[in-house]
Structure formats: structure tokens, C-alpha cells
Amino acid sequence: MSAPKRLRDGIPAGAVLSRADAQAIAERVMKFSKADGIDVNLASNHTTNVRFADNQMSTAGALTDGGLVVQSWFGPKHAVVTTNDLSEASLRRCVEESERLARLAPDDPEAMPLVEPQQYRPVEAFIDATANIGAAERAQAAMSALGPARRAGDLKAAGFLVMGANATALANSAGMFAYHNGTNVNYTLTVRTTDGTGSGWAAADHPDWRQIDFNAVSSRAIDKARSSRQPAAVEPGRYTVILEPQAVGDLVQLVAFYADARLADEGRSPFSKQGGGNKVGEKIVDTRVTMFSDPADPQLLAQPFDGEGMPLARQVWIENGELKQLQTSRFWAKKQGRTPTGGATSLKMAGGSSSVDEMIRSTERGILVTRLWYLREVDPRTILYTGLTRDGTFLIEQGRISRSIRNLRFNESPLFMLNNLEMLGRAERLAGTEAGGSVVMPALKVRDFTFTSLSEAV
């Protein structure tokens, strides 16, 4: 199915499969099956992009791709074969190969029956205005950064703007069929000063092209770059810190990776209780913290089913600081007599009403962090991570930003941080978390955030 495409406006015919086309292909695949059961996962997407660096447009491209995953079952034995060739001969070969491998596979002691037909809440995430954007509009958006940077003479801009349209379909021989399509625009911009001492970053992400304010993104990155020049060193230690939404997302999103019920029940998680069991029902963070997943939330607009075809509705993980539930697989739910949650495709932390400016004015001495990067795990039992600040770190003194400071290495856990909460900002959709996905987070002011060393990196 993959093929290079010339630059063009809109989506080429057939590049993103409609519900009817996806269902027809899935049914053709399943008709070849001689196994006890078969799962089909069909993806199709078309992306376009522009990339620029050193104040010059460097690349522009368009790509149509897709993939088919076939899983055949013989009792507890199963095997997967993938392809991106959707010709009739390839579909047949894919099924035959998955059946041959499945017969050779060992029994899976945790094999579950195929998912039965489900009802899915529709999520309208496909925006025609995004799908129809052409090369001229993409170039114009890039110029919102390149123009001011060139005119300034002391700035260098680099960025990546990518737009995509995609569709995912799942089907199985038990009669389950799920389909979702959507569009997305993701824009990240870094601006550096030519003296090599200042760096600013800003980004935006949304299914709807019209919701991205490219001039605002450019102004923000340029302001950060200019104001972060000639940074001073500060002593590492514990500080009151204001983290902008991107920095909050970089750290708090990690909580979701540890929120598995089985890991907690088996004593291998930060949510395990001493003596056995898990911490569901216990207060684990500040009472102002509520985190949930909801594909239909207007700020998230995510796929309403997981990779097995389980429907996803609003799931509250932490409410008013209390752990309400953990992600529970079908196997673990059956073993423990619980209800499976499905695998979440989105994450949102409810925000407050404070602005970042209000947080700064209320701070006698602290540090403002634009974003974090290169996060690495230190202690999985506490979700303790290390990483670095980047692209705009500032000292706050007597309620105002007094100067830029050198980047710092931190050692911090999102669970510790969310227990040291002082103020919450408004929740925003993020564009550049290390883990990706539909994520919405607020700015936070927290106390006792731990910085361990200085970094020479700009």
C-alpha cells in the first residue's frame, strides 16, 4: 500500500480508508481463515509536512502508508503476521502464514476469547479543514517563524509542522468491528540566538488546523529565546517551581505507565500496598488533583477503543487526590473478578483558574521551567525520574522573573510533586511530550522540587 507521493493538496483518493472500505477488506481477510478465530487490525494514513532549520526551509513531504495485522488462533495458540500490501494475494498469504505460525506456537496460558461485538461512542475527530490543507498553507505557517527570525538578524529558527489524516479498523471472527478516523496538526518550534546562549521553544497540537495560532507559537518561542540569553548559574537544591503545561505533561504523563492493576496487585508498582493488594481508594496526591481519560473530551478527541476492540468511555484514575482505579486487562479482570478497563488512549489532568503570571507574582523565590527533556527512570517503585530543563529556565525573585538561569538536572517523582502542589493553571492540549498521544495538562506551582546539578547545555 505504501507509495511515494508528490506534493499535493488534500488527501489522495483511497489513502485513508473509509469505514465501508475498511470493513470490506477485513471481511475479505477473514474469509481466507481456517483457524478457530482471527483478529484483523487495519491502519491507513496520509501525512504531509514541512521542516525548516537555520532560517531556511529544508524539506517538504507527503507520505501515504498503512498496515494490516492478522492474528490467527488455534485454541490457546496464536501468531501474528503484518504486511502493508493489501493486494488479494498478499491478504491470502498473510492469513496462511499466521495460521502456519500459530500451529507452531506454544500455548498461551493467558489467552482470552475474542472480543464480542461492542458499542462504541463516536468521536468526531476528522476535520475536513485539516485534511484539505495544501503545501501553500503549510509554507505560510512556517513563514510565521522564518519571517521574524530572518528580519531579526540575531535569531535562528528550526521547526517541524506535520499534518495527518488516519483511520483504524479492528475486526474479528466473533463479529466485532470498530472504526475510527481523525486528523491532527502538530507543530514544534525552536528558536536560538546567534550568540549561542539563548534558546526558546513553543508548540501546538490539535485535530483542527484552524485552532492553531502559528503567529502566537512563533512569538512565544522568540520571546523565550531572547529572554533566556546569558543565563546565570544558580545553586542546585530544592526550589519552589512553576512548571508550564508542557513540563507538567513531560513528568505527570509517566504516571499512566505505572497504573497497571496487575503490577500493583503483584507488589511491583508504586500503587502496591505494603502487605499485599493495591492502593485503590487511598489518597495518593493533593486533593486538587483529578486525572482521567475520555476520548470524547473536546480537548482530547482520541480513539474510542483500544487495540483489542474494547470500548473506551470516561475513566477517572485519580479523583480529588484519591486513586479510584487502575488499568485492568481482560485477563487480569477475569482472574480477579473485576471489570476490564481497556487500554486508555488519552490522559487529562483537570486544571484550576490560576495563570502563570499569577503564579510568578505569588512567588518570593523560585524557578520557572518551560519544558523537560531526556527523562530517564531512576526508581520504578516511586516513579522517580531524572532529566533536564530546556529552552527557557528562569529565576523568580520577589514576584517577578529576575533573569535567565542555566539548565538544571532534576530528580523528581510526579507523585511527590503532586503532593507538593500550591497552584493549578488552566488545562491545555500538549504538543511535544516524550511519550506522545492526546494529553492535556495545566501549569503547576509546586514546592520542594529537587534539582541535583547544573548543565552546560543551552
PDB file of N, CA, C and O in Angstrom, residues 371-407:
ATOM      1  N   ARG A 371      10.090  23.522  29.727  1.00  0.00           N
ATOM      2  CA  ARG A 371       9.835  22.107  29.434  1.00  0.00           C
ATOM      3  C   ARG A 371      10.996  21.271  29.940  1.00  0.00           C
ATOM      4  O   ARG A 371      12.047  21.805  30.333  1.00  0.00           O
ATOM      5  N   LEU A 372      10.806  19.954  29.911  1.00  0.00           N
ATOM      6  CA  LEU A 372      11.810  18.995  30.357  1.00  0.00           C
ATOM      7  C   LEU A 372      12.179  18.102  29.170  1.00  0.00           C
ATOM      8  O   LEU A 372      11.420  17.963  28.218  1.00  0.00           O
ATOM      9  N   TRP A 373      13.345  17.457  29.274  1.00  0.00           N
ATOM     10  CA  TRP A 373      13.686  16.506  28.211  1.00  0.00           C
ATOM     11  C   TRP A 373      14.666  15.476  28.744  1.00  0.00           C
ATOM     12  O   TRP A 373      15.259  15.634  29.815  1.00  0.00           O
ATOM     13  N   TYR A 374      14.818  14.420  27.929  1.00  0.00           N
ATOM     14  CA  TYR A 374      15.726  13.319  28.235  1.00  0.00           C
ATOM     15  C   TYR A 374      15.424  12.723  29.602  1.00  0.00           C
ATOM     16  O   TYR A 374      16.321  12.500  30.418  1.00  0.00           O
ATOM     17  N   LEU A 375      14.171  12.446  29.837  1.00  0.00           N
ATOM     18  CA  LEU A 375      13.760  11.865  31.114  1.00  0.00           C
ATOM     19  C   LEU A 375      14.115  10.376  31.145  1.00  0.00           C
ATOM     20  O   LEU A 375      13.839   9.646  30.190  1.00  0.00           O
ATOM     21  N   ARG A 376      14.701   9.933  32.246  1.00  0.00           N
ATOM     22  CA  ARG A 376      15.076   8.537  32.405  1.00  0.00           C
ATOM     23  C   ARG A 376      14.715   8.051  33.808  1.00  0.00           C
ATOM     24  O   ARG A 376      14.834   8.778  34.788  1.00  0.00           O
ATOM     25  N   GLU A 377      14.290   6.803  33.874  1.00  0.00           N
ATOM     26  CA  GLU A 377      13.818   6.223  35.123  1.00  0.00           C
ATOM     27  C   GLU A 377      14.957   6.005  36.115  1.00  0.00           C
ATOM     28  O   GLU A 377      16.028   5.528  35.738  1.00  0.00           O
ATOM     29  N   VAL A 378      14.734   6.363  37.374  1.00  0.00           N
ATOM     30  CA  VAL A 378      15.683   6.111  38.454  1.00  0.00           C
ATOM     31  C   VAL A 378      15.154   5.027  39.383  1.00  0.00           C
ATOM     32  O   VAL A 378      15.859   4.083  39.726  1.00  0.00           O
ATOM     33  N   ASP A 379      13.887   5.154  39.804  1.00  0.00           N
ATOM     34  CA  ASP A 379      13.302   4.190  40.733  1.00  0.00           C
ATOM     35  C   ASP A 379      11.852   3.928  40.341  1.00  0.00           C
ATOM     36  O   ASP A 379      10.974   4.780  40.570  1.00  0.00           O
ATOM     37  N   PRO A 380      11.562   2.759  39.740  1.00  0.00           N
ATOM     38  CA  PRO A 380      10.188   2.491  39.293  1.00  0.00           C
ATOM     39  C   PRO A 380       9.187   2.382  40.439  1.00  0.00           C
ATOM     40  O   PRO A 380       7.991   2.570  40.226  1.00  0.00           O
ATOM     41  N   ARG A 381       9.644   2.083  41.646  1.00  0.00           N
ATOM     42  CA  ARG A 381       8.693   1.926  42.765  1.00  0.00           C
ATOM     43  C   ARG A 381       8.137   3.256  43.256  1.00  0.00           C
ATOM     44  O   ARG A 381       7.130   3.292  43.965  1.00  0.00           O
ATOM     45  N   THR A 382       8.813   4.354  42.891  1.00  0.00           N
ATOM     46  CA  THR A 382       8.303   5.676  43.272  1.00  0.00           C
ATOM     47  C   THR A 382       8.076   6.575  42.059  1.00  0.00           C
ATOM     48  O   THR A 382       7.708   7.740  42.214  1.00  0.00           O
ATOM     49  N   ILE A 383       8.295   6.055  40.862  1.00  0.00           N
ATOM     50  CA  ILE A 383       8.253   6.828  39.605  1.00  0.00           C
ATOM     51  C   ILE A 383       9.245   7.994  39.688  1.00  0.00           C
ATOM     52  O   ILE A 383       8.980   9.102  39.209  1.00  0.00           O
ATOM     53  N   LEU A 384      10.391   7.745  40.300  1.00  0.00           N
ATOM     54  CA  LEU A 384      11.430   8.764  40.374  1.00  0.00           C
ATOM     55  C   LEU A 384      12.177   8.811  39.037  1.00  0.00           C
ATOM     56  O   LEU A 384      12.683   7.780  38.576  1.00  0.00           O
ATOM     57  N   TYR A 385      12.218   9.988  38.440  1.00  0.00           N
ATOM     58  CA  TYR A 385      12.895  10.173  37.159  1.00  0.00           C
ATOM     59  C   TYR A 385      13.956  11.262  37.269  1.00  0.00           C
ATOM     60  O   TYR A 385      13.854  12.168  38.098  1.00  0.00           O
ATOM     61  N   THR A 386      14.950  11.168  36.398  1.00  0.00           N
ATOM     62  CA  THR A 386      15.913  12.244  36.235  1.00  0.00           C
ATOM     63  C   THR A 386      15.773  12.800  34.824  1.00  0.00           C
ATOM     64  O   THR A 386      15.303  12.115  33.909  1.00  0.00           O
ATOM     65  N   GLY A 387      16.152  14.048  34.660  1.00  0.00           N
ATOM     66  CA  GLY A 387      16.060  14.691  33.355  1.00  0.00           C
ATOM     67  C   GLY A 387      16.593  16.106  33.452  1.00  0.00           C
ATOM     68  O   GLY A 387      17.173  16.502  34.468  1.00  0.00           O
ATOM     69  N   LEU A 388      16.394  16.882  32.384  1.00  0.00           N
ATOM     70  CA  LEU A 388      16.957  18.231  32.310  1.00  0.00           C
ATOM     71  C   LEU A 388      15.886  19.240  31.934  1.00  0.00           C
ATOM     72  O   LEU A 388      14.935  18.916  31.208  1.00  0.00           O
ATOM     73  N   THR A 389      16.060  20.465  32.438  1.00  0.00           N
ATOM     74  CA  THR A 389      15.240  21.567  31.932  1.00  0.00           C
ATOM     75  C   THR A 389      15.781  21.966  30.562  1.00  0.00           C
ATOM     76  O   THR A 389      16.925  21.672  30.213  1.00  0.00           O
ATOM     77  N   ARG A 390      14.947  22.679  29.787  1.00  0.00           N
ATOM     78  CA  ARG A 390      15.413  23.032  28.440  1.00  0.00           C
ATOM     79  C   ARG A 390      14.600  24.189  27.862  1.00  0.00           C
ATOM     80  O   ARG A 390      13.416  24.345  28.181  1.00  0.00           O
ATOM     81  N   ASP A 391      15.281  25.004  27.033  1.00  0.00           N
ATOM     82  CA  ASP A 391      14.629  26.017  26.192  1.00  0.00           C
ATOM     83  C   ASP A 391      13.868  27.073  26.982  1.00  0.00           C
ATOM     84  O   ASP A 391      12.753  27.451  26.609  1.00  0.00           O
ATOM     85  N   GLY A 392      14.487  27.551  28.058  1.00  0.00           N
ATOM     86  CA  GLY A 392      13.885  28.642  28.810  1.00  0.00           C
ATOM     87  C   GLY A 392      13.678  28.290  30.269  1.00  0.00           C
ATOM     88  O   GLY A 392      12.616  27.793  30.641  1.00  0.00           O
ATOM     89  N   THR A 393      14.708  28.559  31.098  1.00  0.00           N
ATOM     90  CA  THR A 393      14.617  28.326  32.538  1.00  0.00           C
ATOM     91  C   THR A 393      14.976  29.642  33.223  1.00  0.00           C
ATOM     92  O   THR A 393      16.007  30.246  32.901  1.00  0.00           O
ATOM     93  N   PHE A 394      14.141  30.078  34.158  1.00  0.00           N
ATOM     94  CA  PHE A 394      14.264  31.445  34.668  1.00  0.00           C
ATOM     95  C   PHE A 394      14.160  31.480  36.188  1.00  0.00           C
ATOM     96  O   PHE A 394      13.372  30.734  36.794  1.00  0.00           O
ATOM     97  N   LEU A 395      14.911  32.411  36.783  1.00  0.00           N
ATOM     98  CA  LEU A 395      14.845  32.623  38.220  1.00  0.00           C
ATOM     99  C   LEU A 395      13.743  33.639  38.531  1.00  0.00           C
ATOM    100  O   LEU A 395      13.631  34.672  37.855  1.00  0.00           O
ATOM    101  N   ILE A 396      12.947  33.328  39.542  1.00  0.00           N
ATOM    102  CA  ILE A 396      11.894  34.239  40.011  1.00  0.00           C
ATOM    103  C   ILE A 396      12.322  34.786  41.369  1.00  0.00           C
ATOM    104  O   ILE A 396      12.672  34.017  42.274  1.00  0.00           O
ATOM    105  N   GLU A 397      12.294  36.106  41.489  1.00  0.00           N
ATOM    106  CA  GLU A 397      12.613  36.738  42.768  1.00  0.00           C
ATOM    107  C   GLU A 397      11.617  37.859  43.027  1.00  0.00           C
ATOM    108  O   GLU A 397      11.359  38.680  42.145  1.00  0.00           O
ATOM    109  N   GLN A 398      11.053  37.843  44.218  1.00  0.00           N
ATOM    110  CA  GLN A 398      10.115  38.876  44.666  1.00  0.00           C
ATOM    111  C   GLN A 398       8.986  39.100  43.654  1.00  0.00           C
ATOM    112  O   GLN A 398       8.661  40.225  43.290  1.00  0.00           O
ATOM    113  N   GLY A 399       8.438  37.990  43.193  1.00  0.00           N
ATOM    114  CA  GLY A 399       7.241  38.053  42.366  1.00  0.00           C
ATOM    115  C   GLY A 399       7.446  38.421  40.914  1.00  0.00           C
ATOM    116  O   GLY A 399       6.476  38.774  40.216  1.00  0.00           O
ATOM    117  N   ARG A 400       8.671  38.342  40.430  1.00  0.00           N
ATOM    118  CA  ARG A 400       8.892  38.622  39.007  1.00  0.00           C
ATOM    119  C   ARG A 400      10.093  37.810  38.509  1.00  0.00           C
ATOM    120  O   ARG A 400      10.933  37.371  39.321  1.00  0.00           O
ATOM    121  N   ILE A 401      10.161  37.619  37.200  1.00  0.00           N
ATOM    122  CA  ILE A 401      11.317  36.927  36.624  1.00  0.00           C
ATOM    123  C   ILE A 401      12.501  37.881  36.666  1.00  0.00           C
ATOM    124  O   ILE A 401      12.458  38.970  36.075  1.00  0.00           O
ATOM    125  N   SER A 402      13.562  37.485  37.372  1.00  0.00           N
ATOM    126  CA  SER A 402      14.705  38.381  37.547  1.00  0.00           C
ATOM    127  C   SER A 402      15.771  38.154  36.482  1.00  0.00           C
ATOM    128  O   SER A 402      16.466  39.089  36.099  1.00  0.00           O
ATOM    129  N   ARG A 403      15.922  36.890  36.012  1.00  0.00           N
ATOM    130  CA  ARG A 403      16.910  36.634  34.964  1.00  0.00           C
ATOM    131  C   ARG A 403      16.815  35.183  34.496  1.00  0.00           C
ATOM    132  O   ARG A 403      16.156  34.349  35.124  1.00  0.00           O
ATOM    133  N   SER A 404      17.472  34.913  33.374  1.00  0.00           N
ATOM    134  CA  SER A 404      17.543  33.521  32.902  1.00  0.00           C
ATOM    135  C   SER A 404      18.643  32.792  33.656  1.00  0.00           C
ATOM    136  O   SER A 404      19.611  33.408  34.114  1.00  0.00           O
ATOM    137  N   ILE A 405      18.488  31.512  33.799  1.00  0.00           N
ATOM    138  CA  ILE A 405      19.494  30.703  34.500  1.00  0.00           C
ATOM    139  C   ILE A 405      19.858  29.489  33.646  1.00  0.00           C
ATOM    140  O   ILE A 405      19.119  29.101  32.734  1.00  0.00           O
ATOM    141  N   ARG A 406      21.021  28.924  33.950  1.00  0.00           N
ATOM    142  CA  ARG A 406      21.462  27.733  33.230  1.00  0.00           C
ATOM    143  C   ARG A 406      20.524  26.571  33.506  1.00  0.00           C
ATOM    144  O   ARG A 406      19.848  26.511  34.553  1.00  0.00           O
ATOM    145  N   ASN A 407      20.493  25.643  32.567  1.00  0.00           N
ATOM    146  CA  ASN A 407      19.640  24.482  32.738  1.00  0.00           C
ATOM    147  C   ASN A 407      20.109  23.631  33.914  1.00  0.00           C
ATOM    148  O   ASN A 407      21.282  23.647  34.298  1.00  0.00           O
TER     149      ASN A 407
END
